[in-house]
Amino acid sequence: VDFQTPLHWAASKGCSAMVQLLLDAGAEIEAQDQDAKSFTPLHEAAFCGKTDCARLLLARGANVHARSKDGWTPLHFAAKTGDLECIDLFLTAGADINAMSRDDTQMSPAHVAAKEGNEEALKLLFAAGADKQAKMSGNMTILHIAAHSGNASLIQYLTNLMPEVVNGACTNGRTPLHFATSNGDNETVEQLLAAGASTKIKDILRQTPLKLSKKLGHADITAQIKEARKEKAPCNVCGANTAQRCQRCMTTAFCSRSCLKSGWKAHKSNCTRAMVGNTTSTMSSRG
């Protein structure tokens, strides 16, 4: 390819013997390609998932901190591909685990892994000390970018790991639930709601996730959010959380007809008292 050196090409194709030969012949190990990316051979090896070539380049002195035109390090590209061996190689070589890209996104390798849905890569980065609270441009957390990209399994992992960020708002006021709603991603919405995502936070346009789902015509998500908004309580019989109530008194929770039938004998007298109390309260308020 015209804009690449032979060393770039060999690294991208995983030709370790050719890489060795070119280096022995004096090839420039930090040469940048001449297209808009400005990759070094090590970037190429990482981008193409060629770990053996990356290992060889590092052994011959390649800079693990090298930046592409957008400010991506080789570790960013390993996080993008999800290549665990390559990630481990770069970390062992001293790569900056929290290096932020120098483009408009300002992403860390952890953000990149989340964007691509590479859960195992993200776990490896966190285990090695990556900043879980890192924010990219727009004040977006790793959970924001995961919700924006849509990966329910990754969402579950992140909300279990750091439940405190589930309602974090980025610069435009949007929470991860806003992003999942905007994308029409039912499964991710379900995971976020299960993790306690608020349905009432408004973005800078004063849109809640519910208002946004209606605006975009996401009927299923609208129904999901409405269901989540209902006040839930433990079923009087089995203890399962439910929004359903006894239809006579509307106070005691029963999750199903079978639980209502099972608990009716014990509930009947309380139900009558509750109905009388509700009637008295209504009459008093009218007086």
CSV table of C-alpha atoms in Angstrom, one decimal:
chain,number,residue,atom,x,y,z
A,1,VAL,CA,0.0,0.0,0.0
A,2,ASP,CA,1.4,3.4,-1.0
A,3,PHE,CA,1.0,5.1,2.3
A,4,GLN,CA,2.6,2.3,4.3
A,5,THR,CA,6.1,1.2,4.8
A,6,PRO,CA,6.9,-2.5,4.2
A,7,LEU,CA,7.2,-2.8,8.0
A,8,HIS,CA,3.7,-1.5,8.5
A,9,TRP,CA,2.4,-4.1,5.9
A,10,ALA,CA,4.3,-7.0,7.5
A,11,ALA,CA,3.0,-6.0,11.0
A,12,SER,CA,-0.6,-5.8,9.8
A,13,LYS,CA,-0.4,-9.2,8.2
A,14,GLY,CA,1.2,-10.9,11.1
A,15,CYS,CA,4.4,-11.8,9.2
A,16,SER,CA,6.8,-12.1,12.1
A,17,ALA,CA,9.7,-13.4,10.0
A,18,MET,CA,9.3,-10.4,7.6
A,19,VAL,CA,9.1,-8.0,10.5
A,20,GLN,CA,12.4,-9.5,11.9
A,21,LEU,CA,14.0,-9.3,8.5
A,22,LEU,CA,13.0,-5.7,7.9
A,23,LEU,CA,14.2,-4.6,11.4
A,24,ASP,CA,17.5,-6.3,10.8
A,25,ALA,CA,17.8,-4.4,7.6
A,26,GLY,CA,17.3,-1.1,9.4
A,27,ALA,CA,13.6,-0.4,8.9
A,28,GLU,CA,12.4,2.6,10.9
A,29,ILE,CA,10.4,1.1,13.8
A,30,GLU,CA,8.6,4.3,14.7
A,31,ALA,CA,7.7,5.3,11.1
A,32,GLN,CA,4.2,6.7,10.7
A,33,ASP,CA,2.1,5.8,7.7
A,34,GLN,CA,1.3,8.7,5.4
A,35,ASP,CA,-2.5,8.5,5.4
A,36,ALA,CA,-4.8,10.3,7.9
A,37,LYS,CA,-4.2,7.9,10.7
A,38,SER,CA,-0.4,8.2,11.3
A,39,PHE,CA,-0.1,4.7,12.6
A,40,THR,CA,3.2,3.2,13.6
A,41,PRO,CA,3.9,-0.5,12.9
A,42,LEU,CA,2.9,-1.3,16.5
A,43,HIS,CA,-0.4,0.4,16.0
A,44,GLU,CA,-0.9,-1.7,12.9
A,45,ALA,CA,-0.1,-4.9,14.8
A,46,ALA,CA,-2.6,-3.9,17.5
A,47,PHE,CA,-5.3,-2.8,15.1
A,48,CYS,CA,-5.1,-6.1,13.2
A,49,GLY,CA,-4.8,-8.3,16.3
A,50,LYS,CA,-1.3,-9.6,15.4
A,51,THR,CA,0.1,-10.2,18.9
A,52,ASP,CA,3.2,-12.0,17.9
A,53,CYS,CA,4.3,-9.1,15.7
A,54,ALA,CA,3.4,-6.7,18.5
A,55,ARG,CA,5.6,-8.7,20.9
A,56,LEU,CA,8.5,-8.7,18.4
A,57,LEU,CA,8.2,-4.9,17.8
A,58,LEU,CA,8.2,-4.2,21.6
A,59,ALA,CA,11.2,-6.4,22.1
A,60,ARG,CA,13.0,-4.4,19.4
A,61,GLY,CA,12.2,-1.1,21.1
A,62,ALA,CA,8.9,0.0,19.7
A,63,ASN,CA,7.2,2.8,21.7
A,64,VAL,CA,4.1,1.4,23.6
A,65,HIS,CA,3.0,5.0,24.2
A,66,ALA,CA,3.0,6.0,20.5
A,67,ARG,CA,0.1,8.1,19.4
A,68,SER,CA,-1.9,8.0,16.2
A,69,LYS,CA,-3.2,11.2,14.7
A,70,ASP,CA,-6.3,10.9,16.8
A,71,GLY,CA,-4.2,10.2,19.9
A,72,TRP,CA,-4.9,6.5,20.1
A,73,THR,CA,-2.2,4.3,21.7
A,74,PRO,CA,-1.7,0.7,20.7
A,75,LEU,CA,-3.7,-0.2,23.9
A,76,HIS,CA,-6.7,1.7,22.6
A,77,PHE,CA,-6.6,-0.6,19.5
A,78,ALA,CA,-6.2,-3.7,21.5
A,79,ALA,CA,-9.2,-2.7,23.6
A,80,LYS,CA,-11.1,-2.1,20.3
A,81,THR,CA,-10.4,-5.6,19.0
A,82,GLY,CA,-10.9,-7.2,22.4
A,83,ASP,CA,-7.6,-9.1,22.1
A,84,LEU,CA,-6.9,-10.1,25.7
A,85,GLU,CA,-3.4,-11.4,24.9
A,86,CYS,CA,-2.5,-8.1,23.2
A,87,ILE,CA,-4.0,-6.0,26.0
A,88,ASP,CA,-1.9,-8.0,28.6
A,89,LEU,CA,1.2,-7.6,26.4
A,90,PHE,CA,0.9,-3.8,26.3
A,91,LEU,CA,0.1,-3.5,30.0
A,92,THR,CA,3.1,-5.6,30.9
A,93,ALA,CA,5.2,-3.3,28.7
A,94,GLY,CA,4.0,-0.3,30.7
A,95,ALA,CA,1.2,1.2,28.6
A,96,ASP,CA,-0.8,4.0,30.2
A,97,ILE,CA,-4.0,2.3,31.1
A,98,ASN,CA,-5.9,5.5,31.4
A,99,ALA,CA,-4.5,7.3,28.4
A,100,MET,CA,-7.2,9.5,26.8
A,101,SER,CA,-7.4,9.9,23.0
A,102,ARG,CA,-6.7,13.3,21.6
A,103,ASP,CA,-9.6,13.6,19.3
A,104,ASP,CA,-13.1,15.0,20.0
A,105,THR,CA,-14.1,11.8,21.9
A,106,GLN,CA,-11.3,11.8,24.5
A,107,MET,CA,-11.8,8.1,25.2
A,108,SER,CA,-9.8,5.9,27.5
A,109,PRO,CA,-9.1,2.2,26.5
A,110,ALA,CA,-11.9,1.3,28.9
A,111,HIS,CA,-14.3,3.5,27.0
A,112,VAL,CA,-13.2,1.9,23.7
A,113,ALA,CA,-13.8,-1.6,25.1
A,114,ALA,CA,-17.2,-0.6,26.3
A,115,LYS,CA,-18.1,1.0,23.0
A,116,GLU,CA,-17.2,-2.2,21.2
A,117,GLY,CA,-19.0,-4.4,23.7
A,118,ASN,CA,-15.8,-6.2,24.6
A,119,GLU,CA,-16.8,-7.2,28.2
A,120,GLU,CA,-13.8,-9.5,28.9
A,121,ALA,CA,-11.4,-6.8,27.7
A,122,LEU,CA,-13.1,-4.3,30.0
A,123,LYS,CA,-12.8,-6.7,32.9
A,124,LEU,CA,-9.1,-7.2,32.2
A,125,LEU,CA,-8.6,-3.4,32.1
A,126,PHE,CA,-10.4,-2.9,35.3
A,127,ALA,CA,-8.5,-5.7,37.0
A,128,ALA,CA,-5.3,-4.0,36.0
A,129,GLY,CA,-6.4,-0.7,37.5
A,130,ALA,CA,-8.3,1.2,34.8
A,131,ASP,CA,-10.3,4.1,36.2
A,132,LYS,CA,-13.9,2.9,36.4
A,133,GLN,CA,-15.1,6.5,36.8
A,134,ALA,CA,-13.3,7.9,33.8
A,135,LYS,CA,-15.3,10.3,31.7
A,136,MET,CA,-14.9,11.0,28.0
A,137,SER,CA,-16.0,14.1,26.2
A,138,GLY,CA,-19.5,15.3,27.1
A,139,ASN,CA,-19.0,14.0,30.6
A,140,MET,CA,-19.9,10.5,29.5
A,141,THR,CA,-19.1,7.6,31.8
A,142,ILE,CA,-18.2,4.1,30.7
A,143,LEU,CA,-21.8,3.1,31.4
A,144,HIS,CA,-23.1,5.9,29.1
A,145,ILE,CA,-21.0,4.6,26.2
A,146,ALA,CA,-22.1,1.0,26.9
A,147,ALA,CA,-25.7,2.0,26.9
A,148,HIS,CA,-25.3,4.1,23.8
A,149,SER,CA,-23.7,1.1,22.0
A,150,GLY,CA,-26.2,-1.4,23.3
A,151,ASN,CA,-25.0,-4.5,25.1
A,152,ALA,CA,-27.3,-5.9,27.8
A,153,SER,CA,-24.7,-8.3,29.3
A,154,LEU,CA,-22.1,-5.5,29.6
A,155,ILE,CA,-24.8,-3.2,31.1
A,156,GLN,CA,-25.5,-5.9,33.8
A,157,TYR,CA,-21.8,-6.3,34.6
A,158,LEU,CA,-21.3,-2.5,34.9
A,159,THR,CA,-24.4,-1.8,37.0
A,160,ASN,CA,-23.5,-4.7,39.4
A,161,LEU,CA,-19.9,-3.4,39.6
A,162,MET,CA,-20.8,0.3,40.2
A,163,PRO,CA,-24.5,0.8,40.8
A,164,GLU,CA,-23.9,4.4,41.9
A,165,VAL,CA,-23.3,5.5,38.3
A,166,VAL,CA,-26.6,4.2,36.9
A,167,ASN,CA,-28.3,7.7,37.1
A,168,GLY,CA,-25.3,9.8,36.2
A,169,ALA,CA,-26.0,12.5,33.7
A,170,CYS,CA,-23.7,13.7,31.0
A,171,THR,CA,-23.3,17.3,29.8
A,172,ASN,CA,-26.7,17.2,27.9
A,173,GLY,CA,-28.4,15.9,31.0
A,174,ARG,CA,-28.9,12.4,29.6
A,175,THR,CA,-28.6,9.3,31.7
A,176,PRO,CA,-27.7,5.9,30.3
A,177,LEU,CA,-31.4,5.2,30.2
A,178,HIS,CA,-31.9,8.1,27.9
A,179,PHE,CA,-29.3,6.7,25.5
A,180,ALA,CA,-30.8,3.2,25.5
A,181,THR,CA,-34.3,4.6,25.1
A,182,SER,CA,-33.2,6.8,22.2
A,183,ASN,CA,-31.7,3.7,20.5
A,184,GLY,CA,-34.9,1.7,20.9
A,185,ASP,CA,-32.9,-1.0,22.8
A,186,ASN,CA,-35.5,-2.9,24.8
A,187,GLU,CA,-33.0,-5.3,26.4
A,188,THR,CA,-30.6,-2.6,27.6
A,189,VAL,CA,-33.6,-0.6,28.9
A,190,GLU,CA,-34.7,-3.6,30.9
A,191,GLN,CA,-31.3,-4.1,32.4
A,192,LEU,CA,-31.0,-0.4,33.4
A,193,LEU,CA,-34.5,-0.4,34.9
A,194,ALA,CA,-33.7,-3.6,36.9
A,195,ALA,CA,-30.5,-1.8,38.2
A,196,GLY,CA,-32.6,1.1,39.5
A,197,ALA,CA,-32.4,3.6,36.7
A,198,SER,CA,-34.6,6.6,37.4
A,199,THR,CA,-37.4,7.2,34.8
A,200,LYS,CA,-37.9,10.8,36.0
A,201,ILE,CA,-34.6,12.5,35.3
A,202,LYS,CA,-34.9,15.2,32.6
A,203,ASP,CA,-32.3,16.1,30.0
A,204,ILE,CA,-31.5,19.7,28.9
A,205,LEU,CA,-34.6,19.5,26.6
A,206,ARG,CA,-36.7,18.6,29.7
A,207,GLN,CA,-37.3,15.1,28.3
A,208,THR,CA,-37.6,12.2,30.6
A,209,PRO,CA,-36.9,8.7,29.1
A,210,LEU,CA,-40.7,8.2,29.0
A,211,LYS,CA,-41.2,11.4,27.1
A,212,LEU,CA,-38.4,10.5,24.8
A,213,SER,CA,-39.7,7.0,24.1
A,214,LYS,CA,-43.1,8.4,23.2
A,215,LYS,CA,-41.6,11.1,20.9
A,216,LEU,CA,-39.6,8.5,19.1
A,217,GLY,CA,-42.4,6.0,18.8
A,218,HIS,CA,-40.8,3.2,20.8
A,219,ALA,CA,-44.1,1.7,22.1
A,220,ASP,CA,-42.5,-1.3,23.8
A,221,ILE,CA,-40.1,0.9,25.7
A,222,THR,CA,-42.9,3.3,26.7
A,223,ALA,CA,-44.7,0.3,28.2
A,224,GLN,CA,-41.5,-0.9,30.0
A,225,ILE,CA,-41.0,2.5,31.6
A,226,LYS,CA,-44.6,2.9,32.6
A,227,GLU,CA,-44.5,-0.5,34.3
A,228,ALA,CA,-41.3,0.5,36.1
A,229,ARG,CA,-42.9,3.7,37.3
A,230,LYS,CA,-45.6,1.8,39.2
A,231,GLU,CA,-45.0,1.7,42.9
A,232,LYS,CA,-44.0,-1.9,43.9
A,233,ALA,CA,-44.3,-3.7,47.2
A,234,PRO,CA,-43.7,-7.3,48.4
A,235,CYS,CA,-46.6,-9.7,47.6
A,236,ASN,CA,-48.5,-10.4,50.8
A,237,VAL,CA,-48.1,-14.2,50.2
A,238,CYS,CA,-44.9,-15.0,48.4
A,239,GLY,CA,-42.9,-11.7,48.9
A,240,ALA,CA,-42.2,-11.1,45.2
A,241,ASN,CA,-42.1,-7.4,44.2
A,242,THR,CA,-45.3,-6.4,42.4
A,243,ALA,CA,-47.2,-3.3,41.4
A,244,GLN,CA,-50.5,-5.2,41.6
A,245,ARG,CA,-52.9,-4.6,44.5
A,246,CYS,CA,-56.1,-6.2,45.9
A,247,GLN,CA,-58.8,-4.6,43.6
A,248,ARG,CA,-61.1,-4.1,46.6
A,249,CYS,CA,-59.0,-2.2,49.0
A,250,MET,CA,-56.2,-1.2,46.6
A,251,THR,CA,-53.6,-1.3,49.4
A,252,THR,CA,-52.4,-4.9,50.0
A,253,ALA,CA,-50.1,-6.3,47.3
A,254,PHE,CA,-50.7,-9.7,45.6
A,255,CYS,CA,-48.6,-10.6,42.6
A,256,SER,CA,-51.1,-13.1,41.1
A,257,ARG,CA,-54.6,-14.5,41.4
A,258,SER,CA,-53.2,-17.7,43.0
A,259,CYS,CA,-51.5,-15.6,45.7
A,260,LEU,CA,-54.7,-13.6,46.2
A,261,LYS,CA,-56.7,-16.8,46.6
A,262,SER,CA,-54.2,-18.3,49.0
A,263,GLY,CA,-54.0,-15.2,51.2
A,264,TRP,CA,-57.7,-14.0,50.9
A,265,LYS,CA,-58.9,-15.7,54.1
A,266,ALA,CA,-56.3,-13.9,56.2
A,267,HIS,CA,-56.6,-10.6,54.3
A,268,LYS,CA,-60.4,-10.4,54.2
A,269,SER,CA,-61.0,-8.6,57.5
A,270,ASN,CA,-58.1,-6.2,56.8
A,271,CYS,CA,-59.5,-5.6,53.3
A,272,THR,CA,-62.9,-4.6,54.8
A,273,ARG,CA,-61.3,-2.2,57.3
A,274,ALA,CA,-59.2,-0.6,54.6
A,275,MET,CA,-62.2,-0.1,52.4
A,276,VAL,CA,-64.1,1.5,55.3
A,277,GLY,CA,-61.1,3.7,56.1
A,278,ASN,CA,-60.8,4.8,52.5
A,279,THR,CA,-64.5,5.7,52.3
A,280,THR,CA,-64.4,7.7,55.5
A,281,SER,CA,-61.3,9.6,54.3
A,282,THR,CA,-63.0,10.4,51.0
A,283,MET,CA,-66.2,11.6,52.8
A,284,SER,CA,-64.1,13.8,55.2
A,285,SER,CA,-62.2,15.4,52.4
A,286,ARG,CA,-65.5,16.3,50.6
A,287,GLY,CA,-66.9,17.8,53.7
